[in-house]
PDB file of C-alpha atoms and ligand atoms in Angstrom:
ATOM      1  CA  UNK A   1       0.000   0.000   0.000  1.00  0.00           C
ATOM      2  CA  UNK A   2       2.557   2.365   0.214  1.00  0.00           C
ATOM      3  CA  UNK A   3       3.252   4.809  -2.408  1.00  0.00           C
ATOM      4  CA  UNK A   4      -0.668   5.336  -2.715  1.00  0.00           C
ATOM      5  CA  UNK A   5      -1.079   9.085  -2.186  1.00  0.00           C
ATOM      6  CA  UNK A   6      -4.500   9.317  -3.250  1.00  0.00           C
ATOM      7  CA  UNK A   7      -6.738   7.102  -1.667  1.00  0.00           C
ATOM      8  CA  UNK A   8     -10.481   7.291  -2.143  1.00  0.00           C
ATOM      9  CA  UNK A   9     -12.672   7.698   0.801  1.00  0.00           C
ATOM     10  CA  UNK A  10     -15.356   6.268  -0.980  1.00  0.00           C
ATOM     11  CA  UNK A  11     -14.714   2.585  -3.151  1.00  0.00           C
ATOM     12  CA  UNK A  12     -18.304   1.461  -4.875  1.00  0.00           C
ATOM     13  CA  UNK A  13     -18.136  -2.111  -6.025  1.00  0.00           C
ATOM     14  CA  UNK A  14     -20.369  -3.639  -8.489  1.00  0.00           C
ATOM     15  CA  UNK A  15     -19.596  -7.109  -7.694  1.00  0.00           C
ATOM     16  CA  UNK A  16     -20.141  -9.436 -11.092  1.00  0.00           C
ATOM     17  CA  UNK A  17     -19.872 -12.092 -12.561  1.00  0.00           C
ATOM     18  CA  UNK A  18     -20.294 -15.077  -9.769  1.00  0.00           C
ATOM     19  CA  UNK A  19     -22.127 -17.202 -11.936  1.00  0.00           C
ATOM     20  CA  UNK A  20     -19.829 -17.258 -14.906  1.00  0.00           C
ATOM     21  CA  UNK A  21     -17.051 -18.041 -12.175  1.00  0.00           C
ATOM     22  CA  UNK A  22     -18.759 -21.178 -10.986  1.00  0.00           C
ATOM     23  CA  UNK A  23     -19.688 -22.388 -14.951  1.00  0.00           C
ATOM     24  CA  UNK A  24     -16.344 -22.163 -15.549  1.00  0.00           C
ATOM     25  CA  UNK A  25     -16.109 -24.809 -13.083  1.00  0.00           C
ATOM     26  CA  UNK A  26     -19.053 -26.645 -14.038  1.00  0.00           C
ATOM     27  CA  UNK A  27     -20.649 -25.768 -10.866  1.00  0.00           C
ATOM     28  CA  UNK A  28     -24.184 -24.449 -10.378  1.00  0.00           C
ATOM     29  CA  UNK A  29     -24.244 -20.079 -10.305  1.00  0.00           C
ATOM     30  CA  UNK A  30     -24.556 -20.566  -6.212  1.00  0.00           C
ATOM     31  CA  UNK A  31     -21.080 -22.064  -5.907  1.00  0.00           C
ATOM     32  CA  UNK A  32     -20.085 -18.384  -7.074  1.00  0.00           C
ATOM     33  CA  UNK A  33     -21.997 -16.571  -4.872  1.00  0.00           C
ATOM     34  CA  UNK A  34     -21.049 -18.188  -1.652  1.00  0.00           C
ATOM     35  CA  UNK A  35     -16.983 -17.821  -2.718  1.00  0.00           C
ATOM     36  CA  UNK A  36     -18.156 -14.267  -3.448  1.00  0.00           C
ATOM     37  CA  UNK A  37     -18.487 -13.971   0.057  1.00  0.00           C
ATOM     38  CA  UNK A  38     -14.738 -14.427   0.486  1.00  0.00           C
ATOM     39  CA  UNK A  39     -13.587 -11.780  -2.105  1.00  0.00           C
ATOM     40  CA  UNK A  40     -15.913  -9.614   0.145  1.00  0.00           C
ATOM     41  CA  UNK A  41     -13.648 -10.844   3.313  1.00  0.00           C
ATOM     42  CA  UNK A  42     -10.945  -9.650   1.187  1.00  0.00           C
ATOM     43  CA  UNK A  43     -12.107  -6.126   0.026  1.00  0.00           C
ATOM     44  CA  UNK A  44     -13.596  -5.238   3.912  1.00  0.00           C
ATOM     45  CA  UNK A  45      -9.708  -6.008   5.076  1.00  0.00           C
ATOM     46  CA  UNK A  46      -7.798  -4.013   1.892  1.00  0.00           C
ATOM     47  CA  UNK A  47     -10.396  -1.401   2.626  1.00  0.00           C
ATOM     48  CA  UNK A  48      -9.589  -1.154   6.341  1.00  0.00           C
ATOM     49  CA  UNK A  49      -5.464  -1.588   5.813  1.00  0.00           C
ATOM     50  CA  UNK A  50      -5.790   1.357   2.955  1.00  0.00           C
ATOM     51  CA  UNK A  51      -7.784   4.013   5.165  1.00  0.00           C
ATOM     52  CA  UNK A  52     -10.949   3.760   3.015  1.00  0.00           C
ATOM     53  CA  UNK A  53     -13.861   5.503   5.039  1.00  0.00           C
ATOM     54  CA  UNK A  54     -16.656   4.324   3.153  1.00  0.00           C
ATOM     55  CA  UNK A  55     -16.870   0.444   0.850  1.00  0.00           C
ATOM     56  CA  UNK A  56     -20.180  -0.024  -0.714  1.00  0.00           C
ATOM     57  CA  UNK A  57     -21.154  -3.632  -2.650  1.00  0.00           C
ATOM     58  CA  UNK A  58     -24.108  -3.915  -4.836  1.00  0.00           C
ATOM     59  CA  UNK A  59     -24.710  -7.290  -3.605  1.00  0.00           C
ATOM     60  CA  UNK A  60     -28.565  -7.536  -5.263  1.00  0.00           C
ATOM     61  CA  UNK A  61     -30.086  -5.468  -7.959  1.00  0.00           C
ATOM     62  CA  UNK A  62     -34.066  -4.682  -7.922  1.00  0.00           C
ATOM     63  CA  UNK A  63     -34.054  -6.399 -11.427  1.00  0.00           C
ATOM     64  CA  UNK A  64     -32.133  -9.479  -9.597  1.00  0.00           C
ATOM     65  CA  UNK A  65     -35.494 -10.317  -8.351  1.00  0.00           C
ATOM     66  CA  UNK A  66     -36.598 -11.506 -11.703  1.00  0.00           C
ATOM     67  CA  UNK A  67     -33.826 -14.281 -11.529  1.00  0.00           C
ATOM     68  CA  UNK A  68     -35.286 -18.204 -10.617  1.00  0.00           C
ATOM     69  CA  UNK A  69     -36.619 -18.404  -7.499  1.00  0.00           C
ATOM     70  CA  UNK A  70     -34.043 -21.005  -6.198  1.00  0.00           C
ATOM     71  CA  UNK A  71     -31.154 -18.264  -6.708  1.00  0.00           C
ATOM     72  CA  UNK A  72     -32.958 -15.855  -5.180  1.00  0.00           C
ATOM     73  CA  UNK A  73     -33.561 -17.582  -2.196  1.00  0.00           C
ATOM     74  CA  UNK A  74     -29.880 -18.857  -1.891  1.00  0.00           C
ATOM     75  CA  UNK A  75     -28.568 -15.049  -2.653  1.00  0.00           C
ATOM     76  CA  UNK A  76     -31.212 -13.800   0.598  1.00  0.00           C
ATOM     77  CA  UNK A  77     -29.736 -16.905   2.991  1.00  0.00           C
ATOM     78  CA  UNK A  78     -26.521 -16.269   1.699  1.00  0.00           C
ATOM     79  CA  UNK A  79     -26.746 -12.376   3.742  1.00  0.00           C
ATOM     80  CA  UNK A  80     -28.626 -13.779   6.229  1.00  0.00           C
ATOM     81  CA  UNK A  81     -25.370 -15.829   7.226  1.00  0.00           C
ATOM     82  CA  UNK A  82     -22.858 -13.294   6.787  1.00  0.00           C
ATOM     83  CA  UNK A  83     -25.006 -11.429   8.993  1.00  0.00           C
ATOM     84  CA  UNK A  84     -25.519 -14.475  11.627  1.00  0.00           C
ATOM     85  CA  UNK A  85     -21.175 -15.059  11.265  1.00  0.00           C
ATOM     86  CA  UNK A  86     -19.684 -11.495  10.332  1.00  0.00           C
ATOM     87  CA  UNK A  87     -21.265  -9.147  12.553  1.00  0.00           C
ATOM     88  CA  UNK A  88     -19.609  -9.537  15.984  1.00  0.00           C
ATOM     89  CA  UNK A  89     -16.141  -9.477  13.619  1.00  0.00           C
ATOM     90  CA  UNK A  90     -16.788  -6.281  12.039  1.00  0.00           C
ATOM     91  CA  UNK A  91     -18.359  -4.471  15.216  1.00  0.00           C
ATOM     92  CA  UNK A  92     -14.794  -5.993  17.372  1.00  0.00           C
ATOM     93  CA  UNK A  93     -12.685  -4.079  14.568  1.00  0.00           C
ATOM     94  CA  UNK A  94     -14.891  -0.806  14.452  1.00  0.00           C
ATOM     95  CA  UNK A  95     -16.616  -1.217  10.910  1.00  0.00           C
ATOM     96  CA  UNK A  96     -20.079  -0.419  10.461  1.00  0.00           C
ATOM     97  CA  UNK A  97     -22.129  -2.038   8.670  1.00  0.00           C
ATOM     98  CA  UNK A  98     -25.326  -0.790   6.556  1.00  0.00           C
ATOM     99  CA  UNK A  99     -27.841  -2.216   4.205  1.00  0.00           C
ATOM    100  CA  UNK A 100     -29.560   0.016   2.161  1.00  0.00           C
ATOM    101  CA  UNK A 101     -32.475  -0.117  -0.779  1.00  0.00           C
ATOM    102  CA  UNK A 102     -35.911  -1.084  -1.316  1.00  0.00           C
ATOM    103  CA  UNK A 103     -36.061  -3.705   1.773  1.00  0.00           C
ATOM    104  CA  UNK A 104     -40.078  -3.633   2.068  1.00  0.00           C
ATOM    105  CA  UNK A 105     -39.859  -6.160  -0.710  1.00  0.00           C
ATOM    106  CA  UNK A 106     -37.456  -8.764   2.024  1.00  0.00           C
ATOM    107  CA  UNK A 107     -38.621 -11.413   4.283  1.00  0.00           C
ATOM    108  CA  UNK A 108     -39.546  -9.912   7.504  1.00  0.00           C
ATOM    109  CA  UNK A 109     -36.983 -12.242   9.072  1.00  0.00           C
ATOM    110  CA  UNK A 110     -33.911 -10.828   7.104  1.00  0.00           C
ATOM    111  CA  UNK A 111     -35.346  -7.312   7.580  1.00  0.00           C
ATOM    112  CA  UNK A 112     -35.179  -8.045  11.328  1.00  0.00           C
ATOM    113  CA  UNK A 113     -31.549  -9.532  11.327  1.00  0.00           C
ATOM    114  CA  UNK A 114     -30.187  -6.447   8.970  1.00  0.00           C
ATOM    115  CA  UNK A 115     -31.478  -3.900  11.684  1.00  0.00           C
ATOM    116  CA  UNK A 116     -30.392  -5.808  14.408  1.00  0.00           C
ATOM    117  CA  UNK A 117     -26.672  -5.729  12.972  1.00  0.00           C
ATOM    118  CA  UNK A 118     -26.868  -2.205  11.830  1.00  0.00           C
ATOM    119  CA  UNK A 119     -28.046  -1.507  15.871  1.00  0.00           C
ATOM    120  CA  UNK A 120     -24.762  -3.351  16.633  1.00  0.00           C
ATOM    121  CA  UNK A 121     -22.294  -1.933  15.057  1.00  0.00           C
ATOM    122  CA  UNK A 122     -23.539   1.352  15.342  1.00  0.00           C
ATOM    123  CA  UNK A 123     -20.494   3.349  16.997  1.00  0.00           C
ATOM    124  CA  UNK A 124     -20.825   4.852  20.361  1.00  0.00           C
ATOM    125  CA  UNK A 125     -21.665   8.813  20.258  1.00  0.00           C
ATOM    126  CA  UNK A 126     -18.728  10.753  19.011  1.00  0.00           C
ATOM    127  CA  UNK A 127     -16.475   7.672  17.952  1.00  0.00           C
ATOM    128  CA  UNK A 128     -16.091   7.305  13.966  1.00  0.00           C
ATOM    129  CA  UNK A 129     -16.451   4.165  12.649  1.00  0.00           C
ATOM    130  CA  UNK A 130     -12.533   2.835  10.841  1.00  0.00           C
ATOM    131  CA  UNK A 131     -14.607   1.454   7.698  1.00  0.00           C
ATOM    132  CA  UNK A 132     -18.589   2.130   6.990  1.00  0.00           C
ATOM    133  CA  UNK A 133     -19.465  -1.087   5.203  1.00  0.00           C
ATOM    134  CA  UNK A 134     -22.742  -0.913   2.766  1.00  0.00           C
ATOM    135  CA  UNK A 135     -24.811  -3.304   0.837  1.00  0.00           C
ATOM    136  CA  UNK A 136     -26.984  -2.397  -1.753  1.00  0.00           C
ATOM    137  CA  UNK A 137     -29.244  -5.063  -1.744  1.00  0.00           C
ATOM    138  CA  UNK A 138     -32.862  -4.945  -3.417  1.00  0.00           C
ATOM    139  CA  UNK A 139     -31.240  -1.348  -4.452  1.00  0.00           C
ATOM    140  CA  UNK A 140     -31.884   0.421  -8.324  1.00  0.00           C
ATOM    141  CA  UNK A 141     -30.907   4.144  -8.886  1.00  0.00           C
ATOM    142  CA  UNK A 142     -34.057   4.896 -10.757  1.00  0.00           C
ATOM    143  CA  UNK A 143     -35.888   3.421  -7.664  1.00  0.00           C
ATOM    144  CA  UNK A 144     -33.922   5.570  -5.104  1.00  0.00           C
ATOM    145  CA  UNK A 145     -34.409   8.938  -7.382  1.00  0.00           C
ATOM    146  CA  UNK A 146     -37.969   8.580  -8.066  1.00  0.00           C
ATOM    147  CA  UNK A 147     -38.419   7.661  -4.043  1.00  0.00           C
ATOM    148  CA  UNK A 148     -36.672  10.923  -3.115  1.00  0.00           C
ATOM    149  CA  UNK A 149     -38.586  12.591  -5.784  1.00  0.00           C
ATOM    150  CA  UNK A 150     -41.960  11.154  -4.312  1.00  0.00           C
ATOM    151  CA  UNK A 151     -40.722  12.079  -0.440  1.00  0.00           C
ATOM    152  CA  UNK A 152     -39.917  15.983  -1.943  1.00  0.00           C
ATOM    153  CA  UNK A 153     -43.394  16.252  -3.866  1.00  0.00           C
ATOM    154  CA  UNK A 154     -45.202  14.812  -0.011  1.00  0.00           C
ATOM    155  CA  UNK A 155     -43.600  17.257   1.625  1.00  0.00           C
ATOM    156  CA  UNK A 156     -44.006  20.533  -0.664  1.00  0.00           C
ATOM    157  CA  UNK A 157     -47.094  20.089  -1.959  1.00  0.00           C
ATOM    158  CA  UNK A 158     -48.809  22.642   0.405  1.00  0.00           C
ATOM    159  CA  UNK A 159     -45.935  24.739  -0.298  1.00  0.00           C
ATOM    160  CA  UNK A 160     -44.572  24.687  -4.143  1.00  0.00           C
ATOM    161  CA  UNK A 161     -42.633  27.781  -3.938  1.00  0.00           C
ATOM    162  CA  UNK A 162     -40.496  26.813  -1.755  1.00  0.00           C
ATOM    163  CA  UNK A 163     -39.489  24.295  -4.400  1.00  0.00           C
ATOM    164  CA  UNK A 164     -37.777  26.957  -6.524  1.00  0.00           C
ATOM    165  CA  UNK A 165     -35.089  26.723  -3.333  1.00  0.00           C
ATOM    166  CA  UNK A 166     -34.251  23.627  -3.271  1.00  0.00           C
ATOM    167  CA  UNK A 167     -30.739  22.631  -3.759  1.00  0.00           C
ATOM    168  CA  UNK A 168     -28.482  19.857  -4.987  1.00  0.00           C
ATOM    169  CA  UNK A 169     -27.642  19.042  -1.397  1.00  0.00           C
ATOM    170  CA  UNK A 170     -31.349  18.721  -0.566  1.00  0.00           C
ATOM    171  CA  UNK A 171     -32.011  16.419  -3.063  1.00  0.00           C
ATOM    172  CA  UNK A 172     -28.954  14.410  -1.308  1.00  0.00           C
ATOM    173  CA  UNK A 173     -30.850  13.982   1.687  1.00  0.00           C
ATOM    174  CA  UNK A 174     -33.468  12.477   0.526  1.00  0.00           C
ATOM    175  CA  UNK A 175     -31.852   9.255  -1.627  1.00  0.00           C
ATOM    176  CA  UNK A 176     -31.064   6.533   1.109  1.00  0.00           C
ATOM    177  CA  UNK A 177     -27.533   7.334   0.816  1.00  0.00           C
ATOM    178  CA  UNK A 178     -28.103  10.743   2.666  1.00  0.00           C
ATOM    179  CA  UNK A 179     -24.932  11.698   5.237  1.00  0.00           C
ATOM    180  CA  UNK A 180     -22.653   9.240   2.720  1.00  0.00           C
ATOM    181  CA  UNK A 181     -20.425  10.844   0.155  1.00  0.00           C
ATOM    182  CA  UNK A 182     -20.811   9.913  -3.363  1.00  0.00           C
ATOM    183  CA  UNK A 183     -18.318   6.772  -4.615  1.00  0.00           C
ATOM    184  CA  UNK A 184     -15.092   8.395  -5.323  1.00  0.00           C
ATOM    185  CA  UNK A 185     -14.711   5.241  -7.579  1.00  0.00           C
ATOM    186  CA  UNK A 186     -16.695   2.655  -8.349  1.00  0.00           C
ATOM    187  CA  UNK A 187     -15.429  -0.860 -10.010  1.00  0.00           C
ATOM    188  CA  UNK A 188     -16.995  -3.265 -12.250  1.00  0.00           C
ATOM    189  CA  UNK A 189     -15.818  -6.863 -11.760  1.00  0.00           C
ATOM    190  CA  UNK A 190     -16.387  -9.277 -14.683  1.00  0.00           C
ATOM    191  CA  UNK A 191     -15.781  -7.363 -17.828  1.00  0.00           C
ATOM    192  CA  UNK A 192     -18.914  -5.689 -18.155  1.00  0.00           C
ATOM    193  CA  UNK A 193     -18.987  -1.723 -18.962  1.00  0.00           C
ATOM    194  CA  UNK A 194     -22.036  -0.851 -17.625  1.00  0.00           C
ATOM    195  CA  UNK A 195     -23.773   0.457 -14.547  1.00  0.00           C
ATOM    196  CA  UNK A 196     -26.953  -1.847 -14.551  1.00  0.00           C
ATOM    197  CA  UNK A 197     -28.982   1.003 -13.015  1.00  0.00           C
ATOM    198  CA  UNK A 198     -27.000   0.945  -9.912  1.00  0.00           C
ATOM    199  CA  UNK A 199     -26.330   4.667  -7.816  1.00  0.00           C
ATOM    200  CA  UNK A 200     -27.154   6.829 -10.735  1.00  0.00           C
ATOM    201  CA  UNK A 201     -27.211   9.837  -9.522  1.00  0.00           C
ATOM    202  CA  UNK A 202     -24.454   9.545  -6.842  1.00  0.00           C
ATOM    203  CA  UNK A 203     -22.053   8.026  -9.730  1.00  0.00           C
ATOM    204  CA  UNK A 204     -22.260  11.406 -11.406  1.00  0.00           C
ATOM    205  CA  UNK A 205     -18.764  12.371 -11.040  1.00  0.00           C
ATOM    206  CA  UNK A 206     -16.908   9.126 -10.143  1.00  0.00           C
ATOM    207  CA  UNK A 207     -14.264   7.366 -11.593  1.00  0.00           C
ATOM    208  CA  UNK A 208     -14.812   4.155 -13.176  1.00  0.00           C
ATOM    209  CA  UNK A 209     -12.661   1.373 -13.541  1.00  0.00           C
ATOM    210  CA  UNK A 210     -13.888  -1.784 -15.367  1.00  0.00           C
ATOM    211  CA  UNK A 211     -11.566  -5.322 -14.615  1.00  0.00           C
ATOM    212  CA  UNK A 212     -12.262  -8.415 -16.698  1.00  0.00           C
ATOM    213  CA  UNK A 213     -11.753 -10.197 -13.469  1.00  0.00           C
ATOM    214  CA  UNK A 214     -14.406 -12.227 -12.458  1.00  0.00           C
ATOM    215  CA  UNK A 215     -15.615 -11.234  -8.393  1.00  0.00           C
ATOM    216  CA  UNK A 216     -14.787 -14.477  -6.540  1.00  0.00           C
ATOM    217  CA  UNK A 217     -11.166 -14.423  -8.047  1.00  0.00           C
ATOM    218  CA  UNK A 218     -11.225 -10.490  -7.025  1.00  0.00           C
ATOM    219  CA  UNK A 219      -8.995 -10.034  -3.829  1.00  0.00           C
ATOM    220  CA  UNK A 220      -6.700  -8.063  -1.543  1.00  0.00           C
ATOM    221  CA  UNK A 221      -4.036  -7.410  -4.251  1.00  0.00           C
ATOM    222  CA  UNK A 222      -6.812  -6.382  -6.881  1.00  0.00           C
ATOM    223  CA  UNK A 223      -8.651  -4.032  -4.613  1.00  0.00           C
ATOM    224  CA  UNK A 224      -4.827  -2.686  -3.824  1.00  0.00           C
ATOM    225  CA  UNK A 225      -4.381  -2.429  -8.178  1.00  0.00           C
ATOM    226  CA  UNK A 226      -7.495  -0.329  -8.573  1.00  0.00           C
ATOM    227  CA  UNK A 227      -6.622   2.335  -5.571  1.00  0.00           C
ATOM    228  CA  UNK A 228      -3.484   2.454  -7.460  1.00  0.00           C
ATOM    229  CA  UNK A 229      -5.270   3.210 -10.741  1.00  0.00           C
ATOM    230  CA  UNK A 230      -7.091   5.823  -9.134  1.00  0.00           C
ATOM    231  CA  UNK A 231      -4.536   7.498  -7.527  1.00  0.00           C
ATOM    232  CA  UNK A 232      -3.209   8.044 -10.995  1.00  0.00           C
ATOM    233  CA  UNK A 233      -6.546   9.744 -12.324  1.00  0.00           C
ATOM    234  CA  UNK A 234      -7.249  13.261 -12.752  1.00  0.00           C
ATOM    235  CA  UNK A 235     -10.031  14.361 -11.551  1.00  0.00           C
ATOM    236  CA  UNK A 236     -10.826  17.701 -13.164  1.00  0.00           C
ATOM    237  CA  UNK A 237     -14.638  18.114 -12.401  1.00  0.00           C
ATOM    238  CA  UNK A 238     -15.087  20.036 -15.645  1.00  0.00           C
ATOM    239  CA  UNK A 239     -12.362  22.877 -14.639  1.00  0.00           C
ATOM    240  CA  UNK A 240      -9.102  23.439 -16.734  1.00  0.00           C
ATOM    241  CA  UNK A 241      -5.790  22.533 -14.868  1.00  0.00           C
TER     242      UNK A 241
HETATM  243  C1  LIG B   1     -23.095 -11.140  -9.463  1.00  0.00           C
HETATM  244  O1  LIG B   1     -22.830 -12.255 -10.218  1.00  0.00           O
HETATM  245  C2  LIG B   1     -24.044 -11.406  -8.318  1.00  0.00           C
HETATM  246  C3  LIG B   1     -25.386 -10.837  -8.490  1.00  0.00           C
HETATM  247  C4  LIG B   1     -25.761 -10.090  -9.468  1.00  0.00           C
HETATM  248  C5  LIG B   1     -26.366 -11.147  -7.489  1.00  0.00           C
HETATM  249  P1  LIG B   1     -23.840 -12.784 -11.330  1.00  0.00           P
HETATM  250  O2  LIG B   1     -24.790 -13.736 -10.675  1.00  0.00           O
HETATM  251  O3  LIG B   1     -24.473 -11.676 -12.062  1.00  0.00           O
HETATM  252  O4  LIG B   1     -22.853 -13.603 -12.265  1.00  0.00           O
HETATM  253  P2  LIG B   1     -22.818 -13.577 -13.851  1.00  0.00           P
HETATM  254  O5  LIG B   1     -22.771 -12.144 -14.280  1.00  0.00           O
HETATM  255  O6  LIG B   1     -24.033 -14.265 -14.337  1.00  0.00           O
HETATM  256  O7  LIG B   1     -21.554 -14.317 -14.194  1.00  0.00           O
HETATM  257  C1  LIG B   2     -25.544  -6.075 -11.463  1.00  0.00           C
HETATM  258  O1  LIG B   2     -25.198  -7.314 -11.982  1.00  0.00           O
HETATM  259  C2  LIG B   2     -26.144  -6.228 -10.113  1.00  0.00           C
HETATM  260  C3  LIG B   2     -25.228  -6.680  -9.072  1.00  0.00           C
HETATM  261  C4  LIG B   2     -23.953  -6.894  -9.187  1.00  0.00           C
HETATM  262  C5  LIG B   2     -25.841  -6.888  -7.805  1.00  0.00           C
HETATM  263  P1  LIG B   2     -26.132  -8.094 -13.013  1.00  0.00           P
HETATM  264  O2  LIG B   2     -25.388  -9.301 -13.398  1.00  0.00           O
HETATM  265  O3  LIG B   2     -27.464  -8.285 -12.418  1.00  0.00           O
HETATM  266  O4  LIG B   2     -26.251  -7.042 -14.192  1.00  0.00           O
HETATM  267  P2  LIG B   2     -26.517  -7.214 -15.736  1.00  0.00           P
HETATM  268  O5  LIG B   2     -27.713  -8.107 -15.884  1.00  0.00           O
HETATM  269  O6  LIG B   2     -25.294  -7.837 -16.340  1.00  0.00           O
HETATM  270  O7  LIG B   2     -26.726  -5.831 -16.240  1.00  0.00           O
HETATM  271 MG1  LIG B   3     -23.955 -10.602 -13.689  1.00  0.00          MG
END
């Protein structure tokens, strides 16, 4: 890690491509997802050696519910473990741990066990957490925009000209990401170039870095690559240099 002189306070990770992984293997898609759950071991620990503030996955898209029922359900256990097994870890080293998106459409039971770990590892008043860890699960950026949007036209409809003031930063507050600053970059695992409708409007200005690696092979000395990559970018925010 040394040498890095830029490192993001925000990594994004669209994590992709578990099911090719395990084909490649002539396993069944689920093998990949559960040795996802290592590569995730992996980035948590690069993230927390490298002095990353915030690592968000996209562990489970809104369109991922239209996948076969049998995935689906092994993709919900599959939290529901790391949750049962990872918590008391990550709340012993200071990390803590979110789950964010459209969770009205979970089982109660996994709805229960997410806030019960996000109660956990909540940091005592005044104490910063080392690492804020966040899954997007059940999550779309078109969902979380038009949400906000819905919240802002509840609360100003007895009041549109106060609309006329309302600011970029406003709008922040009211995606489920409010208080979190936008990905400073955000990688793709598995060779796609794409963004599969995932933080939308917080991605407007991050860097993007797209690895043909496939996410169960994607570990400590990849996460390590892409800071390095990014520490070599120039981010120029539309101004001349
Ligand atoms: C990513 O791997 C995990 C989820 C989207 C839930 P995929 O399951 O999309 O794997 P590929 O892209 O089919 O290889
Ligand atoms: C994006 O991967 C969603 C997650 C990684 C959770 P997908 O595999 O679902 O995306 P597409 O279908 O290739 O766009
Ligand atoms: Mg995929």
């Amino acid at each position: 890690m040394e040498g890095i002189s830029k490192v993001p306070s925000h990594v994004s990770i669209i994590m992709d491509g578990n099911g090719r992984w395990a084909a490649r293997r002539g396993r069944e898609r689920v093998y990949g997802h559960s040795e996802g759950v290592e590569s995730v071991r992996a980035c948590v620990e690069a993230a927390c050696e490298a002095g990353v503030k915030y690592l968000s996955l996209f562990a489970f898209s809104e369109e991922n519910w239209g996948r076969p029922q049998e995935e689906v359900g092994t993709l919900m256990e599959l939290m529901m473990e790391a949750i049962r097994n990872e918590i008391e870890k990550l709340r012993g080293q200071g990390i803590r741990f979110r789950v964010l998106g459209n969770l009205s459409r979970l089982s109660p039971k996994l709805v229960e066990a997410i806030r019960g770990a996000e109660l956990r590892t909540m940091p005592p008043e005044g104490k910063e957490p080392v690492l804020t860890l966040v899954v997007f699960l059940s999550y779309s950026g078109k969902w979380d925009i038009l949400e906000a949007a819905k919240s802002l036209a509840r609360k100003y409809a007895s009041d549109p000209e106060a609309v006329e003031s309302l600011s970029i930063q406003d709008f922040d507050n009211y995606l489920v990401t409010a208080g979190i600053p936008d990905p400073d970059l955000v990688i793709r695992t598995s060779g796609e170039q794409r963004l599969s409708n995932y933080l939308l409007w917080q991605c407007a200005y991050s860097e993007l870095l797209f690895t043909d690696t496939l996410w169960p092979d994607f570990r400590k000395e990849d996460f390590f690559r892409a800071l390095a990559e990014y520490a070599g970018r120039d981010r120029r925010y539309g101004k001349v240099k």
